[in-house]
mmCIF file of C-alpha atoms in Angstrom:
data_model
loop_
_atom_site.group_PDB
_atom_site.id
_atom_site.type_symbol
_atom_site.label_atom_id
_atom_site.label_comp_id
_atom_site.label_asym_id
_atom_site.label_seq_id
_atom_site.Cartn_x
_atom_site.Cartn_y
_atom_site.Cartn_z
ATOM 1 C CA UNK A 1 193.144 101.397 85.816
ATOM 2 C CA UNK A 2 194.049 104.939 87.602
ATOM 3 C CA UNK A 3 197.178 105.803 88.427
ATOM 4 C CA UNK A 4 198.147 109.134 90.554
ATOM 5 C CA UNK A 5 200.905 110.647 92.047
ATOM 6 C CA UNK A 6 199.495 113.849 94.632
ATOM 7 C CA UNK A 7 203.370 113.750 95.558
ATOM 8 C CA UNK A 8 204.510 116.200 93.141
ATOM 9 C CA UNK A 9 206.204 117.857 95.737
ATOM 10 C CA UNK A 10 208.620 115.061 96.687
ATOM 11 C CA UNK A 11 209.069 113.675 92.505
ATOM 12 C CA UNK A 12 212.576 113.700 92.164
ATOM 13 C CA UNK A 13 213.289 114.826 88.362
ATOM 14 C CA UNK A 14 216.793 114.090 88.728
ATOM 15 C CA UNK A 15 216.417 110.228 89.333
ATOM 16 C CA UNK A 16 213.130 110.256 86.873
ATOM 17 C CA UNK A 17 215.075 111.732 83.150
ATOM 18 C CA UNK A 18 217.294 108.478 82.713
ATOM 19 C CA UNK A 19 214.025 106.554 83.054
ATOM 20 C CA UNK A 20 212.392 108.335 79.851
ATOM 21 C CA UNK A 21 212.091 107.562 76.822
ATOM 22 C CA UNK A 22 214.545 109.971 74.803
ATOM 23 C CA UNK A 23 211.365 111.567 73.084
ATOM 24 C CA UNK A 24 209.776 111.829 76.521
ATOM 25 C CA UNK A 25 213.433 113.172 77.829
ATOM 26 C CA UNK A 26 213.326 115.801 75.139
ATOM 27 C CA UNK A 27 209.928 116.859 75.732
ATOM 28 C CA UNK A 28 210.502 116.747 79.760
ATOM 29 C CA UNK A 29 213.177 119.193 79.219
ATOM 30 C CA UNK A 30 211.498 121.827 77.177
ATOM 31 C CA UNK A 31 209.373 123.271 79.895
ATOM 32 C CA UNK A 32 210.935 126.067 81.479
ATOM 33 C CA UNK A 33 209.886 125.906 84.971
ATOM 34 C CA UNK A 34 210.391 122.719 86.937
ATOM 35 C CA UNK A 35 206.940 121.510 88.023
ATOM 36 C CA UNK A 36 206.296 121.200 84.307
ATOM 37 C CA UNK A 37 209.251 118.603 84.074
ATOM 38 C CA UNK A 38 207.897 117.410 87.178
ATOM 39 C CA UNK A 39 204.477 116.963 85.928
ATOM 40 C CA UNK A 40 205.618 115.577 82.474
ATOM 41 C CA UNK A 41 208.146 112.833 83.934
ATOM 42 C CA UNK A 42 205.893 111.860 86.342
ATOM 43 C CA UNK A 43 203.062 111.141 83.944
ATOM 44 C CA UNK A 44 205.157 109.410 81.710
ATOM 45 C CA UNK A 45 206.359 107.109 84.552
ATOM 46 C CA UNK A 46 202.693 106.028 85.407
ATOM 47 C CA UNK A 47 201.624 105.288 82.178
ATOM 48 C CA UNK A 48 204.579 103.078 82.373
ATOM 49 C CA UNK A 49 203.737 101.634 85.836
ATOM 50 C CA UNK A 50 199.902 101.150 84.470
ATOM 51 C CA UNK A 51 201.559 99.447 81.139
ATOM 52 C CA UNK A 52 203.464 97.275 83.070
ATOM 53 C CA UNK A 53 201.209 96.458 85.377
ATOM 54 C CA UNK A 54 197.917 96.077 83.076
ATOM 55 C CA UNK A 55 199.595 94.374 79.645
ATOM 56 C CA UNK A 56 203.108 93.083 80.528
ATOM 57 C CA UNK A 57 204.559 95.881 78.341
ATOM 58 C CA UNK A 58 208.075 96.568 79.793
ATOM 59 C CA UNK A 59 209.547 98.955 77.053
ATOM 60 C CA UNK A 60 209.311 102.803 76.929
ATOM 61 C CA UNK A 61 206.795 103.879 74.814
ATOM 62 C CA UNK A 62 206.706 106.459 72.052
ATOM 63 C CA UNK A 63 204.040 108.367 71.245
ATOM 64 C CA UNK A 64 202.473 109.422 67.951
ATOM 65 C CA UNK A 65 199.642 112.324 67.938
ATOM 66 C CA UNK A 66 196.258 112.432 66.358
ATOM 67 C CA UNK A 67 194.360 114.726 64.324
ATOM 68 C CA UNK A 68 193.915 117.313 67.613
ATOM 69 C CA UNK A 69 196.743 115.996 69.571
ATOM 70 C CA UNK A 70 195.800 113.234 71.516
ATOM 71 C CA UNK A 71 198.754 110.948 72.053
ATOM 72 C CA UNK A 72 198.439 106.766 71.377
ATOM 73 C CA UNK A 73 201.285 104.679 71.599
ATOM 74 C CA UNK A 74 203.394 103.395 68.850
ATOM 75 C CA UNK A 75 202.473 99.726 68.248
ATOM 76 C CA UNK A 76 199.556 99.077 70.822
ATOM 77 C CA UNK A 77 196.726 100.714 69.183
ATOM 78 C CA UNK A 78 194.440 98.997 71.446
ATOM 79 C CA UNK A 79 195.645 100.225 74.686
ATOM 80 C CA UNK A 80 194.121 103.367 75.329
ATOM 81 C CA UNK A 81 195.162 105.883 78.297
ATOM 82 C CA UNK A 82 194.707 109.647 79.018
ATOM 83 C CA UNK A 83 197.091 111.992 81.071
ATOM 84 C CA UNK A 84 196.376 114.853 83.145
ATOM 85 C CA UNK A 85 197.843 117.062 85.518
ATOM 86 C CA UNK A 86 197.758 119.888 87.775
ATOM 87 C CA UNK A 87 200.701 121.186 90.310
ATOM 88 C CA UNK A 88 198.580 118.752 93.236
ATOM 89 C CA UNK A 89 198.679 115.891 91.361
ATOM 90 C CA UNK A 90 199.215 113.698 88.362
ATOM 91 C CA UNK A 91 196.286 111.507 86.691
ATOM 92 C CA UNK A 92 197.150 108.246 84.472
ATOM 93 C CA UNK A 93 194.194 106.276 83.401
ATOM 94 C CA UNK A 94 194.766 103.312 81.312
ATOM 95 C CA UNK A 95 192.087 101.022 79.783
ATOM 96 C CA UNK A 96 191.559 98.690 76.638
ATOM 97 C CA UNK A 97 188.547 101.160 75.434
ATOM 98 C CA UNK A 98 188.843 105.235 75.007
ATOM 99 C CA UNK A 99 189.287 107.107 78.027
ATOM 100 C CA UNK A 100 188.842 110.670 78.961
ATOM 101 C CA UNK A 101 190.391 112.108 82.438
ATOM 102 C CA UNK A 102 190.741 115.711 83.401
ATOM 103 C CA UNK A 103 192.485 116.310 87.638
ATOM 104 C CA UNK A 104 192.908 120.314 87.912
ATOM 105 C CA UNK A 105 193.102 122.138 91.504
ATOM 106 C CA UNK A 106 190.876 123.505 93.673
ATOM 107 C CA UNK A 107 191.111 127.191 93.128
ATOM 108 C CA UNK A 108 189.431 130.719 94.027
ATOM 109 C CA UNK A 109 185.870 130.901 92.580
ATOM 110 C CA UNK A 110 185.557 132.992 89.338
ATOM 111 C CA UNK A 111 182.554 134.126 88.775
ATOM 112 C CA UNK A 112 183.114 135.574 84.940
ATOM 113 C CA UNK A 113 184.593 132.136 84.004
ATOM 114 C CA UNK A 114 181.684 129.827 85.875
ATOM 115 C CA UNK A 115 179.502 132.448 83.255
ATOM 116 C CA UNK A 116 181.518 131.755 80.550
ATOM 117 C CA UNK A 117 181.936 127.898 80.807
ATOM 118 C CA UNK A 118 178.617 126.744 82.304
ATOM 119 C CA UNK A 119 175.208 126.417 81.608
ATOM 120 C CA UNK A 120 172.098 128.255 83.551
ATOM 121 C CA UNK A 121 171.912 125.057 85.273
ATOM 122 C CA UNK A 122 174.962 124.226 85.843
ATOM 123 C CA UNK A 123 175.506 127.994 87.368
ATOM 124 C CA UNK A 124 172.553 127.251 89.589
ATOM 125 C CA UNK A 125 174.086 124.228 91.068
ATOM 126 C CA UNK A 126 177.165 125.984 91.564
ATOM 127 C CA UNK A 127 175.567 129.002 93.412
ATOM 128 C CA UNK A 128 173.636 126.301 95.632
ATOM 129 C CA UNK A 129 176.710 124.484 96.799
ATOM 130 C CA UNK A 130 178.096 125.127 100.053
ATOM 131 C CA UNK A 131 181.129 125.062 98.492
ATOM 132 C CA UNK A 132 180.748 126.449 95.189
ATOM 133 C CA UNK A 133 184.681 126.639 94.408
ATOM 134 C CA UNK A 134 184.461 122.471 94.395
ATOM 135 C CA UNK A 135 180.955 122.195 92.459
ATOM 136 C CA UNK A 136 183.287 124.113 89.639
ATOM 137 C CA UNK A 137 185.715 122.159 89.666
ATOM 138 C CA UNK A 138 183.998 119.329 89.615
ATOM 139 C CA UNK A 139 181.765 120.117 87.035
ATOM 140 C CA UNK A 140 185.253 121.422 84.738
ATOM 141 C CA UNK A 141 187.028 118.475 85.320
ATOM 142 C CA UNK A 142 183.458 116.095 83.904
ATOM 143 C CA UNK A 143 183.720 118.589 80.570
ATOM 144 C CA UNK A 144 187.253 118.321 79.751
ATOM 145 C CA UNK A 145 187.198 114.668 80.984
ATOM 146 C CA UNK A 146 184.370 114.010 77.939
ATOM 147 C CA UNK A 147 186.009 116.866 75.534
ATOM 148 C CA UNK A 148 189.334 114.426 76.172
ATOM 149 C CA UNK A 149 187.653 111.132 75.620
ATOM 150 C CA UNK A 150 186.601 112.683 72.056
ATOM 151 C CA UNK A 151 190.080 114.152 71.265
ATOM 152 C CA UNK A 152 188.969 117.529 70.757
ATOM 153 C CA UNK A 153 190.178 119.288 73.943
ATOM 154 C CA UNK A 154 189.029 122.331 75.552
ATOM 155 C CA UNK A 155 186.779 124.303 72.691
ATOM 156 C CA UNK A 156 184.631 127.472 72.752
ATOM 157 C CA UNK A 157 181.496 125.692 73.669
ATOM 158 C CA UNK A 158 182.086 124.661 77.138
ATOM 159 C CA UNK A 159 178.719 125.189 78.130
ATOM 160 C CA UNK A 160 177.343 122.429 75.676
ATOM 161 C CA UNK A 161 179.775 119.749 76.927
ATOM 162 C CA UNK A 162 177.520 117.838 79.140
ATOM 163 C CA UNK A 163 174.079 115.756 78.261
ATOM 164 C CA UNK A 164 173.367 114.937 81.860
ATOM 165 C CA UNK A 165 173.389 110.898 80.478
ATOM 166 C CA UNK A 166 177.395 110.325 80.891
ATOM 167 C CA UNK A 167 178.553 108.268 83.931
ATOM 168 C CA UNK A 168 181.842 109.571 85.650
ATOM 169 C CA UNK A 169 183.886 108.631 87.957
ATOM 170 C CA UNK A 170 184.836 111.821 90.092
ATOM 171 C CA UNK A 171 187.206 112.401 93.320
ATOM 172 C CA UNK A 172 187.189 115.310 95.366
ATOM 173 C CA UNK A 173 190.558 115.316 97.684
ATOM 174 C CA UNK A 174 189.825 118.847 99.117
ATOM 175 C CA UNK A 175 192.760 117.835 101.700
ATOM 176 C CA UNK A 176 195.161 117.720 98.738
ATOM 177 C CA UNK A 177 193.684 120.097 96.980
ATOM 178 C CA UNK A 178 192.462 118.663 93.509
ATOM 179 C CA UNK A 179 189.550 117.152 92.278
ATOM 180 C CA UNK A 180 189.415 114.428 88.757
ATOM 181 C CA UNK A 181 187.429 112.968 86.957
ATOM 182 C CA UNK A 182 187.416 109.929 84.691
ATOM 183 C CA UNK A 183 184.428 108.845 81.400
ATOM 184 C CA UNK A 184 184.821 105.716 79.265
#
């Protein structure tokens, strides 16, 4: 199930710490500017909405980190959820089978990085958009949604991510400014 919060603006950080796990607290608090503990609490409290909603699971969980980073939950191995976030908004997805998820902003078009992350096809899309700041995004948030699903994160080879055979689900809120994406 998705969960989102394109509030980020009205999260109240205050209210949220005492809700946090103390390892989520701790974590919340490092980042120095405050949509970063924004961001952080807020994600934390949707995994717990989508925990309690989709298994029953009341308790705050902790977190353990794989081999490149990628957070499970201590004790439910099974339950399987990916995070993002962007200053717009804040993506939870949580499902019983590995998920990727990626929600980033719409921004200025680059050209040097839609060179450097996508593929002569993928460029030519881009350039025939009417909107080729969205067919970016759009296309970013599909590669680190898949790079996500694997664990591996953002990597060097960007413009290799995508076979053309994976099946996303993608949003484009260009009201709110932010487009995700979601692969299982």
């Amino acid at each position: 199930m998705i969960y989102l919060n394109d509030d980020i603006a009205g999260f109240d950080i205050e209210a949220a710490l005492p809700l946090l796990s103390d390892q989520r607290r701790e974590q919340t608090l490092k980042f120095r500017y405050e949509l970063g503990r924004k961001t952080c609490a807020a994600a934390y409290l949707l995994l717990c909405q989508g925990l309690q909603q989709e298994y029953g699971i009341t308790e705050r969980p902790l977190f353990e980190y794989g081999e490149h980073g990628k957070p499970f939950i201590v004790g439910h191995p099974d339950i399987h959820f990916n995070i993002s976030h962007c200053r717009e908004a804040v993506l939870v997805v949580v499902s019983d089978r590995p998920v990727g998820a990626d929600v980033e902003c719409i921004r200025e078009y680059k050209d040097s990085l839609v060179r450097y992350t996508m593929n002569d096809a993928e460029i030519a899309r881009i350039e025939q958009s009417d909107h080729p700041e969205v067919a970016f995004i759009r296309l970013w948030t599909m590669k680190e949604a898949k790079l996500k699903l694997s664990g591996r994160g953002i990597t060097d080879h960007m413009k290799d991510v995508l076979d053309g055979t994976e099946d996303f689900l993608t949003v484009v809120n260009e009201k709110k400014g932010y487009i995700y994406s979601i692969i299982q």
